[in-house]
Short mmCIF file of C-alpha atoms in Angstrom, two decimals:
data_model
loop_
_atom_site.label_atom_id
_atom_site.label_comp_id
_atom_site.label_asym_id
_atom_site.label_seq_id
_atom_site.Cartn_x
_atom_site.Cartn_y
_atom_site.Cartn_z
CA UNK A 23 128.84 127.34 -4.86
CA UNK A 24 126.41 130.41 -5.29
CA UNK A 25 123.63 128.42 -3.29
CA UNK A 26 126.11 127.26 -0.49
CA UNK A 27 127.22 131.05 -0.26
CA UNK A 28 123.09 132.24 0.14
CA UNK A 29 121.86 128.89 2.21
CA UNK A 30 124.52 129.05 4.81
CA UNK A 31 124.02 132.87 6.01
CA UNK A 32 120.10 132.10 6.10
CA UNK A 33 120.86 128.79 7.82
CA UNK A 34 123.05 130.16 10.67
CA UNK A 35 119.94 133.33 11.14
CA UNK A 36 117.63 130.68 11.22
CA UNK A 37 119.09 128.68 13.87
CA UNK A 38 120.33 132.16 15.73
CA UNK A 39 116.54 132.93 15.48
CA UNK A 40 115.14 129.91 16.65
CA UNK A 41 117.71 129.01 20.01
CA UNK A 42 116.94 132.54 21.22
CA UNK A 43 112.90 131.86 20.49
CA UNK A 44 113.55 129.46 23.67
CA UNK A 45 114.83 130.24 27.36
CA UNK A 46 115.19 128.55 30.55
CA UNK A 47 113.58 129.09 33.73
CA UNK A 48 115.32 128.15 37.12
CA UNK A 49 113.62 126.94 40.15
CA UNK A 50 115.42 129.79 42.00
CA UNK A 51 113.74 132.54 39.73
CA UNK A 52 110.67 133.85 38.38
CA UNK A 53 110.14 134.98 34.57
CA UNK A 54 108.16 137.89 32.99
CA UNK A 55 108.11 138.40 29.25
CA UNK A 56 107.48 141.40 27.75
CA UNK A 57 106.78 142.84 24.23
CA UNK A 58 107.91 146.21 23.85
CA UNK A 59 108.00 146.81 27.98
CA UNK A 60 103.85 145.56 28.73
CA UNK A 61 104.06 142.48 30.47
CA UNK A 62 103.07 139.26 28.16
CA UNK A 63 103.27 136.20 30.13
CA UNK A 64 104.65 135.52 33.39
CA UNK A 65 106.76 132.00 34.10
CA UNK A 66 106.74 130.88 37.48
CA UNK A 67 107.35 126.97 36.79
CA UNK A 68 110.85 126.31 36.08
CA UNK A 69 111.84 124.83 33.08
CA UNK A 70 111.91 125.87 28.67
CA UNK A 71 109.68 128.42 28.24
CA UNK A 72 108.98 129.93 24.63
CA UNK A 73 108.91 133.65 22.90
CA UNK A 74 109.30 135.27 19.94
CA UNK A 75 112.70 136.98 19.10
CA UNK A 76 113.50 140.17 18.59
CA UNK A 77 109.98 141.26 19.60
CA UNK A 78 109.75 140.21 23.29
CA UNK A 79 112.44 139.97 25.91
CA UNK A 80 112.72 137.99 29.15
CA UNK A 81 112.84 139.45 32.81
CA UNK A 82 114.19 137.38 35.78
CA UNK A 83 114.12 138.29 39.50
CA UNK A 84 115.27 136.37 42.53
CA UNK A 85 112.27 134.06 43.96
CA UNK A 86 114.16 133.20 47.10
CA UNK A 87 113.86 134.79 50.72
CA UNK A 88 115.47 138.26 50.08
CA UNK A 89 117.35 139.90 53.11
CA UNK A 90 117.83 143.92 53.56
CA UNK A 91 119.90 145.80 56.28
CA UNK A 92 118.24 149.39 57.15
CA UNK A 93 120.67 152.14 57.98
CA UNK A 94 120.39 153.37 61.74
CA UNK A 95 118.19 155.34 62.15
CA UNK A 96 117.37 157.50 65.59
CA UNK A 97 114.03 157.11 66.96
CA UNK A 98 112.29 158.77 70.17
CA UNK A 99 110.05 156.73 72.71
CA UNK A 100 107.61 158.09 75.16
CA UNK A 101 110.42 158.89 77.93
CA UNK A 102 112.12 161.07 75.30
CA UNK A 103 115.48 158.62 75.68
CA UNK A 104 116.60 158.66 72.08
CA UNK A 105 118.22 155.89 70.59
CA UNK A 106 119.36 154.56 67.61
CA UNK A 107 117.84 151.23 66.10
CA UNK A 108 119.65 149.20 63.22
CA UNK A 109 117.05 146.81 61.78
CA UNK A 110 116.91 144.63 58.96
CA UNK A 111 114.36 142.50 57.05
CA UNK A 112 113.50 138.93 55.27
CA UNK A 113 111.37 139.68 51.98
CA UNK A 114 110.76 137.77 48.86
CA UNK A 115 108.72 138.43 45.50
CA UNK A 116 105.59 137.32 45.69
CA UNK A 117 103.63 138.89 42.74
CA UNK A 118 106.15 139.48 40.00
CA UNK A 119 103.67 141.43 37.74
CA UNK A 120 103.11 143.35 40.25
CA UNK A 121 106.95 144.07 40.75
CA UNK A 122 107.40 145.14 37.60
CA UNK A 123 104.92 147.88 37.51
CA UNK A 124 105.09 149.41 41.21
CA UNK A 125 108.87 149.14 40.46
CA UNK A 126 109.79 149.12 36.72
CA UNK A 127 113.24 148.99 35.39
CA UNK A 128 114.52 150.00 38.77
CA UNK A 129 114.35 145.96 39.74
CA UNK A 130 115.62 145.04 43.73
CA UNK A 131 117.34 148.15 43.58
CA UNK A 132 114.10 150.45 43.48
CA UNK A 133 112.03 148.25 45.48
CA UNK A 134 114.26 147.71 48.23
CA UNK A 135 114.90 151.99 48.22
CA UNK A 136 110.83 151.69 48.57
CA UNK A 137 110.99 149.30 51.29
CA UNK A 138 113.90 150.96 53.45
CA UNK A 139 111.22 153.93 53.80
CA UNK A 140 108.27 152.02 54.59
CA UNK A 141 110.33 150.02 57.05
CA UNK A 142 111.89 153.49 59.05
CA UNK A 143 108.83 154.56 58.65
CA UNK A 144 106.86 152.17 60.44
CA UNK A 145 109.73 151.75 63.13
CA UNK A 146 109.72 155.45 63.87
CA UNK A 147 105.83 155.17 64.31
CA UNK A 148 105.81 151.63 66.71
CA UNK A 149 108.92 152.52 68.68
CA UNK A 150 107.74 156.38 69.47
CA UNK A 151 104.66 154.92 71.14
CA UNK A 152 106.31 152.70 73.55
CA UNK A 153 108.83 153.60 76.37
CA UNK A 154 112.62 152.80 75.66
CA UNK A 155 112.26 150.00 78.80
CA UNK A 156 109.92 148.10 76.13
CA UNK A 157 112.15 148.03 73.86
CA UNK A 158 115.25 147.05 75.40
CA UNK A 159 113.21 143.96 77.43
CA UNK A 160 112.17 140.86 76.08
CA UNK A 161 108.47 143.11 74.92
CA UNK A 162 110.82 143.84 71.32
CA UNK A 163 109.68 140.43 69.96
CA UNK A 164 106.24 141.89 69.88
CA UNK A 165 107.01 145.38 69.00
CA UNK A 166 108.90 143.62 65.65
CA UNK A 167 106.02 141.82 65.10
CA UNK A 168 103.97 145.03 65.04
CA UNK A 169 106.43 146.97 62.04
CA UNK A 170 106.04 143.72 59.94
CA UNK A 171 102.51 144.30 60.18
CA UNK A 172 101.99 147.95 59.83
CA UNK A 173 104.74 147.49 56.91
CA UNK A 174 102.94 144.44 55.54
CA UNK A 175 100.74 146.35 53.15
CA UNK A 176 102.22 148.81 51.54
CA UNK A 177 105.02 146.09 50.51
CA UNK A 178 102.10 144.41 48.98
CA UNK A 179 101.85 146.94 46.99
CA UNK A 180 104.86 146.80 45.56
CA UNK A 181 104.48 142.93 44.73
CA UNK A 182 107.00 142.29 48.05
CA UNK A 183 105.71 140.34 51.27
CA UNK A 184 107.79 140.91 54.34
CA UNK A 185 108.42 137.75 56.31
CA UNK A 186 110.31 139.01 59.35
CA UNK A 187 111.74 142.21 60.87
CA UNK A 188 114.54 142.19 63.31
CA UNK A 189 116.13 145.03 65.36
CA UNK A 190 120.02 144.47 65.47
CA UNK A 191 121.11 146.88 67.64
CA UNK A 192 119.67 150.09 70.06
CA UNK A 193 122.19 151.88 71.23
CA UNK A 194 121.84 155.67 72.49
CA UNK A 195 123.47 158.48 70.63
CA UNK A 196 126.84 159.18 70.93
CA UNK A 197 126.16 162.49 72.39
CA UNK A 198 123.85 161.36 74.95
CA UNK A 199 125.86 158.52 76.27
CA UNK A 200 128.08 160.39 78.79
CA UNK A 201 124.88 162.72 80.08
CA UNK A 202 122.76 159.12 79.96
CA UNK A 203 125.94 157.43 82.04
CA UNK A 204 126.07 160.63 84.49
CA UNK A 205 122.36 160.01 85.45
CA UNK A 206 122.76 156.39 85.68
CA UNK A 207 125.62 156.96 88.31
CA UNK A 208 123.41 159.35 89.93
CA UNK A 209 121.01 157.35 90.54
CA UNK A 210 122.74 154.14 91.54
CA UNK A 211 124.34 157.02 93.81
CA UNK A 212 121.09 158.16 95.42
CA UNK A 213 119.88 154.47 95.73
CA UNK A 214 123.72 153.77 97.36
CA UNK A 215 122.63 156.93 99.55
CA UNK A 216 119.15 155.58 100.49
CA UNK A 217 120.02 152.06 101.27
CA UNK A 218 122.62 153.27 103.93
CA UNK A 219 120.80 155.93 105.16
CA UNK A 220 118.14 152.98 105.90
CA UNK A 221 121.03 150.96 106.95
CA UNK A 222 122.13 153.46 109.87
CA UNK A 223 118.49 154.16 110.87
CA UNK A 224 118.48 150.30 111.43
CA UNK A 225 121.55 149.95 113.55
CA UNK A 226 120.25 153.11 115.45
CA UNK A 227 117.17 150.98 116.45
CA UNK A 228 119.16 148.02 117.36
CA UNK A 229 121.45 150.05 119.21
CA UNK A 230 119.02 151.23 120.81
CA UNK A 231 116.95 148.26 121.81
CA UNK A 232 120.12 146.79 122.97
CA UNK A 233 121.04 149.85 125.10
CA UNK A 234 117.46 149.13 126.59
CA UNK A 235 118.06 145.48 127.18
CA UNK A 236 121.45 146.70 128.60
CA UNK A 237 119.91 149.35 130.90
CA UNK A 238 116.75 146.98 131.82
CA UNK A 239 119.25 144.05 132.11
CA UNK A 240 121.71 145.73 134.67
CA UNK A 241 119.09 147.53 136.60
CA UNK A 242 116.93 144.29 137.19
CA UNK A 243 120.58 142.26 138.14
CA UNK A 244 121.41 145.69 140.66
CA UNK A 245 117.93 145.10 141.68
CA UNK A 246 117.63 141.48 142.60
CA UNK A 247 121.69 142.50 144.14
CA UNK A 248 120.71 144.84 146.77
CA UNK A 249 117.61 142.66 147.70
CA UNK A 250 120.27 139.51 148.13
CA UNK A 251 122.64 141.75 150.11
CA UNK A 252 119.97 143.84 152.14
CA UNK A 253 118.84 139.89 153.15
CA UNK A 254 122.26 138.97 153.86
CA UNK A 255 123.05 142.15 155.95
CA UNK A 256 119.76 141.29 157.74
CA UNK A 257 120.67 137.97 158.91
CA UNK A 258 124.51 138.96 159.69
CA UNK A 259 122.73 141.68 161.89
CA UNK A 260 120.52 138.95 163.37
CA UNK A 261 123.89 136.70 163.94
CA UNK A 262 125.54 139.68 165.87
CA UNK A 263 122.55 140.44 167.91
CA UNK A 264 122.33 136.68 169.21
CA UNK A 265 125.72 136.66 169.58
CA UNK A 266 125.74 139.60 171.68
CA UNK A 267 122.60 137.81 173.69
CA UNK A 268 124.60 135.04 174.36
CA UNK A 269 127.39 136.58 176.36
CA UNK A 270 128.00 140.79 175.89
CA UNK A 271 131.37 140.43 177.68
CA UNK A 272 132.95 137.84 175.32
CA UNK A 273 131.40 139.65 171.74
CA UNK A 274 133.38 142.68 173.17
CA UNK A 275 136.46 140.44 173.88
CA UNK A 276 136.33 138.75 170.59
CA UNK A 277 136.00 142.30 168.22
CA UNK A 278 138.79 144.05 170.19
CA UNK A 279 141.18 141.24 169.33
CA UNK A 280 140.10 141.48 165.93
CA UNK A 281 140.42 145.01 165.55
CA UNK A 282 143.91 144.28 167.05
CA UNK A 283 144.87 141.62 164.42
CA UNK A 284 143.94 144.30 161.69
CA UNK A 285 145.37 147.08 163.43
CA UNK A 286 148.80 146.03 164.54
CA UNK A 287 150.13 144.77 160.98
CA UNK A 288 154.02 143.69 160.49
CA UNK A 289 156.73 144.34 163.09
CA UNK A 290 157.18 148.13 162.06
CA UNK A 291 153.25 149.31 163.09
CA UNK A 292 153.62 152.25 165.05
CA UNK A 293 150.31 153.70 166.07
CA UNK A 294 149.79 157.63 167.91
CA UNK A 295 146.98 156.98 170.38
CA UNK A 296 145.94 158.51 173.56
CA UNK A 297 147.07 157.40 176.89
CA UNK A 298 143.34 157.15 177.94
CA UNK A 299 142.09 155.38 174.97
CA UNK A 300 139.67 152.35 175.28
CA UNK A 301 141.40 150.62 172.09
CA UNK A 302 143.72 148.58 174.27
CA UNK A 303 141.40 148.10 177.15
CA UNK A 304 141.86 144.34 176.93
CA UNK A 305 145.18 144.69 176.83
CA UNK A 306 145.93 146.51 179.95
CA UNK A 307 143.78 144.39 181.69
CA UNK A 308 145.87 141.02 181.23
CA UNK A 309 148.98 143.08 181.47
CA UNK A 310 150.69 140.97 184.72
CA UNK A 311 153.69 143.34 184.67
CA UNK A 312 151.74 146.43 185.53
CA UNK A 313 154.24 148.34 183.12
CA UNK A 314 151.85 150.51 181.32
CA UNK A 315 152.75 149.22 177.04
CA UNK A 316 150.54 151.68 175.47
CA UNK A 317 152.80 155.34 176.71
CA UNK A 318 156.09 154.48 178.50
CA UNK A 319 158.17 157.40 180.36
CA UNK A 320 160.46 159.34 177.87
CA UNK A 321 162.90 161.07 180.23
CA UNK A 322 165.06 162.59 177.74
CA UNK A 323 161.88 164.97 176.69
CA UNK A 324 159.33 166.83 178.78
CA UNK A 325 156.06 165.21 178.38
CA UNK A 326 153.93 166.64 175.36
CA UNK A 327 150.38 167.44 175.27
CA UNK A 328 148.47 164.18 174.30
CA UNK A 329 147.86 164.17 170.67
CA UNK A 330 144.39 163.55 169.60
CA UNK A 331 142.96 160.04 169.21
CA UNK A 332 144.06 158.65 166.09
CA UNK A 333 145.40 155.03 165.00
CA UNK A 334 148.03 154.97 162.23
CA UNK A 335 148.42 151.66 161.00
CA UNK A 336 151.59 150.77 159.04
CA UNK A 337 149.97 149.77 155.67
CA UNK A 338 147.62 153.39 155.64
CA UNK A 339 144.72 151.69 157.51
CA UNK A 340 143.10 153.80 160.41
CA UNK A 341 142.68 151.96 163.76
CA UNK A 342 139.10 153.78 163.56
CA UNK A 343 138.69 152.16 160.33
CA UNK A 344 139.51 148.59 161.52
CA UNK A 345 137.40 149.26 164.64
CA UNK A 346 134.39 150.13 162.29
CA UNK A 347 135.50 147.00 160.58
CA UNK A 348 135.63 144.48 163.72
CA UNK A 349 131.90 145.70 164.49
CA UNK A 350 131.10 143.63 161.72
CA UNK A 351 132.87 140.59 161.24
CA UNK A 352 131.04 137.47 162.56
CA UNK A 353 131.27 135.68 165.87
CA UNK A 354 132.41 131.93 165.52
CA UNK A 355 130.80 129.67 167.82
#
């Protein structure tokens, strides 16, 4: 009963002693073990691994592809258009010795404070020597290629390699947006401004050119008009001048009865004439009565002084007028 009472105790310490003399590795992690904080042995292949209790202790850290977001930060380019970047980063533990002393207990939590800083860092530096067009064009895939590098290093350092860097977002401060949106519009306004004013100086020069045409146009058709019609009075002159060859007696026959049929209009046409006027020559020539037609004998009234020679046709037309008129209307054969 005594030795049951002593063996068991040691028994259970024993076996305490010897399961936590053994530990597993996973294939996700990495293993360092330590005696009294100096690193021992490191365990990189997963599977039992050995140590000796209560003297050395076991340290595990993530050996998968590691991802940390980096608080916006603002950054200046060349055109001195600030804007503010939100990045983040793929890392993973490469060297865990190396971890553990650049870091020490601080773990991912210290390293990754490390890293934020080297990462800003470097972005401040690679953005500020570029112009803000760079880095809002398809030219950022190189520029992120250029922090991972410059950051590439000094994460060695701390046992990390950084795989890739990505910008999330630029944006521009919140207090520059409306001042950046005012000088947008502006712009687009003067552009707006430029492109009509180029606009109207166009139509101007097609006006213009088609006023030209116009002018040139009407000119060359008033042109090629009075050289038709100056041909065309020319050979109606040449008509009336044969006629008149022919037989004088009959052309002056033929235009008094024409000026007649445009004088004496209607049944109302009253024409004032003089007694002696040639107009109706013709007229009192064929007259077989002998009574004179052109002034008849008023007897209620004392004859009047004759009136000057004018024709007053009923429709406004002057007898003068439609004598003019007669001299140049065409002889039919």
């Amino acid at each position: 009963m005594n030795k049951t009472t002593i063996l068991l105790p040691l028994v259970v310490v024993l076996g305490l002693v010897g399961f936590s003399s053994f530990f597993i590795v996973d294939e996700r992690e990495k293993a360092l073990v330590l005696q009294f904080g100096r690193v021992i042995d490191v365990k990189e292949e997963p599977g039992l691994a050995f140590k000796i209790p209560l003297i050395q202790e076991v340290v595990t850290y993530d050996d998968r592809i590691l991802s940390r977001d980096i608080d916006p930060l603002e950054v200046t380019p060349l055109d001195d258009r600030r804007l503010v970047v939100d990045a983040f980063a793929r890392y993973r533990i490469t060297d865990v010795r190396q971890f553990r002393q650049a870091n020490g207990v601080g773990g991912i939590a210290a390293a990754e404070s490390r890293l934020d800083s080297i990462l800003r860092s470097q972005t401040r530096e690679i953005l500020g020597s570029v112009r803000s067009d760079e880095i809002l064009s398809s030219d950022r895939a190189a520029l992120m290629v250029r922090i991972r590098d410059g950051a590439f290093d000094e994460a060695q350092s701390l046992g990390l390699e950084i795989i890739d860097v990505r910008l999330k977002r630029t944006d521009l401060p919140s207090e520059n947006l409306e001042a950046t949106f005012a000088r947008m519009r502006a712009e687009r306004e003067r552009e707006a401004a430029d492109q009509i004013a180029r606009g109207n100086e166009r139509a101007q020069e097609i006006r213009a050119e088609a006023d030209r045409k116009r002018v040139e146009t009407v000119s060359e058709a008033q042109r090629e008009a009075d050289i038709i019609r100056g041909e065309a009075d020319a050979r109606r002159n040449a008509v009336f001048a044969d006629a008149y060859g022919e037989d004088p007696e009959f052309f002056d026959f033929y235009r008094s009865l024409t000026a007649y049929r445009k004088a004496l209009r209607g049944e109302t046409s009253t024409m004032v004439i003089s007694p002696d006027s040639e107009f109706f020559t013709y007229l009192k020539a064929f007259n077989p009565t002998g009574v004179d037609l052109i002034a008849a004998p008023v007897e209620a009234e004392p004859a009047a002084e004759a009136p000057e020679e004018v024709i007053v046709p009923a429709e406004g037309d002057t007898a003068t007028d439609d004598a003019e008129e007669t001299e140049e209307a065409p002889v039919s054969e």
